Amino acid sequence: MHVTGEIQIVPLGTAASLTPYIAKVKAVIENSGLQHTMHDSGTNFQGEYSLVTKVAQECMQSVLDSGAPRVLCYLKFGARTDKDVAASDISATEKVDHYLQTHTQ
């Protein structure tokens, strides 16, 4: 099953800077082959459900292996059967931008 969604990894009990932990998470996601876009508060993704859950587990483990005593993972995703989201050549963000350009007075 193909899903789209967002993952947010939050290391707990660490120093003020989360950069080293998030760098590890980014490496896990990039090495997974999962189609993704990282942003300030998480990462949007598209891919097969089994790959998404595997990557989420690997992200959490990478944070724990890097010394964080705790980690939270916020994962939300959805699937649809009415169209092939995986084959879409335009993102939802681009669709909204286009709509705003053509429907704004």
PDB file of C-alpha atoms in Angstrom:
ATOM      1  CA  MET A   1       0.000   0.000   0.000  1.00  0.00           C
ATOM      2  CA  HIS A   2       1.356   3.405  -1.012  1.00  0.00           C
ATOM      3  CA  VAL A   3       1.100   6.116   1.664  1.00  0.00           C
ATOM      4  CA  THR A   4       1.916   9.795   2.039  1.00  0.00           C
ATOM      5  CA  GLY A   5       2.477  11.597   5.298  1.00  0.00           C
ATOM      6  CA  GLU A   6       4.854  13.160   7.754  1.00  0.00           C
ATOM      7  CA  ILE A   7       7.288  11.976  10.392  1.00  0.00           C
ATOM      8  CA  GLN A   8       8.708  14.006  13.249  1.00  0.00           C
ATOM      9  CA  ILE A   9      11.475  12.606  15.463  1.00  0.00           C
ATOM     10  CA  VAL A  10      12.060  14.293  18.840  1.00  0.00           C
ATOM     11  CA  PRO A  11      15.104  13.324  20.930  1.00  0.00           C
ATOM     12  CA  LEU A  12      14.477  13.787  24.676  1.00  0.00           C
ATOM     13  CA  GLY A  13      16.907  14.214  27.553  1.00  0.00           C
ATOM     14  CA  THR A  14      19.627  15.647  25.339  1.00  0.00           C
ATOM     15  CA  ALA A  15      21.637  18.857  25.128  1.00  0.00           C
ATOM     16  CA  ALA A  16      19.965  21.958  23.728  1.00  0.00           C
ATOM     17  CA  SER A  17      21.197  21.295  20.185  1.00  0.00           C
ATOM     18  CA  LEU A  18      19.364  18.526  18.354  1.00  0.00           C
ATOM     19  CA  THR A  19      21.429  18.915  15.175  1.00  0.00           C
ATOM     20  CA  PRO A  20      23.594  15.789  15.629  1.00  0.00           C
ATOM     21  CA  TYR A  21      20.511  13.619  16.181  1.00  0.00           C
ATOM     22  CA  ILE A  22      18.541  15.088  13.296  1.00  0.00           C
ATOM     23  CA  ALA A  23      21.574  14.677  11.020  1.00  0.00           C
ATOM     24  CA  LYS A  24      21.516  10.945  11.808  1.00  0.00           C
ATOM     25  CA  VAL A  25      17.768  10.813  11.107  1.00  0.00           C
ATOM     26  CA  LYS A  26      18.271  12.613   7.801  1.00  0.00           C
ATOM     27  CA  ALA A  27      20.945  10.102   6.788  1.00  0.00           C
ATOM     28  CA  VAL A  28      18.613   7.190   7.587  1.00  0.00           C
ATOM     29  CA  ILE A  29      15.803   8.677   5.509  1.00  0.00           C
ATOM     30  CA  GLU A  30      18.071   9.557   2.573  1.00  0.00           C
ATOM     31  CA  ASN A  31      19.643   6.095   2.543  1.00  0.00           C
ATOM     32  CA  SER A  32      16.206   4.434   2.596  1.00  0.00           C
ATOM     33  CA  GLY A  33      15.199   5.557  -0.893  1.00  0.00           C
ATOM     34  CA  LEU A  34      11.972   6.972   0.504  1.00  0.00           C
ATOM     35  CA  GLN A  35      10.751   9.987  -1.467  1.00  0.00           C
ATOM     36  CA  HIS A  36      10.859  12.827   1.069  1.00  0.00           C
ATOM     37  CA  THR A  37      11.114  16.534   1.776  1.00  0.00           C
ATOM     38  CA  MET A  38      12.615  17.660   5.071  1.00  0.00           C
ATOM     39  CA  HIS A  39      11.372  20.860   6.711  1.00  0.00           C
ATOM     40  CA  ASP A  40      11.879  22.651  10.042  1.00  0.00           C
ATOM     41  CA  SER A  41       9.442  20.533  12.050  1.00  0.00           C
ATOM     42  CA  GLY A  42       9.596  17.156  10.340  1.00  0.00           C
ATOM     43  CA  THR A  43       9.778  15.331   7.031  1.00  0.00           C
ATOM     44  CA  ASN A  44       7.057  14.746   4.454  1.00  0.00           C
ATOM     45  CA  PHE A  45       7.275  11.428   2.627  1.00  0.00           C
ATOM     46  CA  GLN A  46       5.757   9.104   0.040  1.00  0.00           C
ATOM     47  CA  GLY A  47       6.353   5.391  -0.190  1.00  0.00           C
ATOM     48  CA  GLU A  48       5.232   1.903   0.561  1.00  0.00           C
ATOM     49  CA  TYR A  49       3.726   1.441   4.029  1.00  0.00           C
ATOM     50  CA  SER A  50       6.192  -1.307   4.951  1.00  0.00           C
ATOM     51  CA  LEU A  51       9.150   0.928   4.022  1.00  0.00           C
ATOM     52  CA  VAL A  52       7.739   3.904   5.949  1.00  0.00           C
ATOM     53  CA  THR A  53       7.339   1.906   9.165  1.00  0.00           C
ATOM     54  CA  LYS A  54      10.800   0.362   8.731  1.00  0.00           C
ATOM     55  CA  VAL A  55      12.359   3.806   8.226  1.00  0.00           C
ATOM     56  CA  ALA A  56      10.513   5.198  11.275  1.00  0.00           C
ATOM     57  CA  GLN A  57      11.950   2.400  13.415  1.00  0.00           C
ATOM     58  CA  GLU A  58      15.452   2.983  12.034  1.00  0.00           C
ATOM     59  CA  CYS A  59      15.171   6.739  12.682  1.00  0.00           C
ATOM     60  CA  MET A  60      14.181   6.159  16.295  1.00  0.00           C
ATOM     61  CA  GLN A  61      16.965   3.615  16.782  1.00  0.00           C
ATOM     62  CA  SER A  62      19.554   5.987  15.284  1.00  0.00           C
ATOM     63  CA  VAL A  63      18.635   8.634  17.883  1.00  0.00           C
ATOM     64  CA  LEU A  64      18.877   6.129  20.745  1.00  0.00           C
ATOM     65  CA  ASP A  65      22.172   4.773  19.377  1.00  0.00           C
ATOM     66  CA  SER A  66      23.494   8.356  19.310  1.00  0.00           C
ATOM     67  CA  GLY A  67      23.033   8.701  23.062  1.00  0.00           C
ATOM     68  CA  ALA A  68      19.565  10.141  23.558  1.00  0.00           C
ATOM     69  CA  PRO A  69      17.925   8.378  26.508  1.00  0.00           C
ATOM     70  CA  ARG A  70      14.447   8.791  24.992  1.00  0.00           C
ATOM     71  CA  VAL A  71      12.902   9.523  21.616  1.00  0.00           C
ATOM     72  CA  LEU A  72       9.403  10.393  20.482  1.00  0.00           C
ATOM     73  CA  CYS A  73       8.146   9.671  16.976  1.00  0.00           C
ATOM     74  CA  TYR A  74       5.100  11.409  15.586  1.00  0.00           C
ATOM     75  CA  LEU A  75       4.021   9.607  12.450  1.00  0.00           C
ATOM     76  CA  LYS A  76       0.945  10.376  10.398  1.00  0.00           C
ATOM     77  CA  PHE A  77       0.097   8.964   7.032  1.00  0.00           C
ATOM     78  CA  GLY A  78      -2.777   8.263   4.722  1.00  0.00           C
ATOM     79  CA  ALA A  79      -3.584   6.153   1.713  1.00  0.00           C
ATOM     80  CA  ARG A  80      -6.041   6.566  -1.109  1.00  0.00           C
ATOM     81  CA  THR A  81      -7.415   4.427  -3.898  1.00  0.00           C
ATOM     82  CA  ASP A  82      -9.175   7.047  -6.030  1.00  0.00           C
ATOM     83  CA  LYS A  83      -5.966   8.125  -7.797  1.00  0.00           C
ATOM     84  CA  ASP A  84      -2.332   7.122  -8.119  1.00  0.00           C
ATOM     85  CA  VAL A  85      -0.570   9.519  -5.753  1.00  0.00           C
ATOM     86  CA  ALA A  86       2.789   7.885  -6.444  1.00  0.00           C
ATOM     87  CA  ALA A  87       2.539   8.832 -10.124  1.00  0.00           C
ATOM     88  CA  SER A  88       1.495  12.431  -9.460  1.00  0.00           C
ATOM     89  CA  ASP A  89       3.898  14.858 -11.090  1.00  0.00           C
ATOM     90  CA  ILE A  90       2.666  17.885  -9.128  1.00  0.00           C
ATOM     91  CA  SER A  91       2.707  18.222  -5.362  1.00  0.00           C
ATOM     92  CA  ALA A  92      -0.242  19.306  -3.241  1.00  0.00           C
ATOM     93  CA  THR A  93       1.663  22.484  -2.383  1.00  0.00           C
ATOM     94  CA  GLU A  94       2.110  23.297  -6.063  1.00  0.00           C
ATOM     95  CA  LYS A  95      -1.608  22.667  -6.667  1.00  0.00           C
ATOM     96  CA  VAL A  96      -2.556  25.099  -3.883  1.00  0.00           C
ATOM     97  CA  ASP A  97      -0.109  27.710  -5.182  1.00  0.00           C
ATOM     98  CA  HIS A  98      -1.579  27.398  -8.678  1.00  0.00           C
ATOM     99  CA  TYR A  99      -5.103  27.689  -7.301  1.00  0.00           C
ATOM    100  CA  LEU A 100      -4.197  30.832  -5.375  1.00  0.00           C
ATOM    101  CA  GLN A 101      -2.620  32.386  -8.457  1.00  0.00           C
ATOM    102  CA  THR A 102      -5.692  31.722 -10.590  1.00  0.00           C
ATOM    103  CA  HIS A 103      -8.434  32.412  -8.023  1.00  0.00           C
ATOM    104  CA  THR A 104      -7.132  35.444  -6.162  1.00  0.00           C
ATOM    105  CA  GLN A 105      -8.743  38.791  -6.883  1.00  0.00           C
TER     106      GLN A 105
END
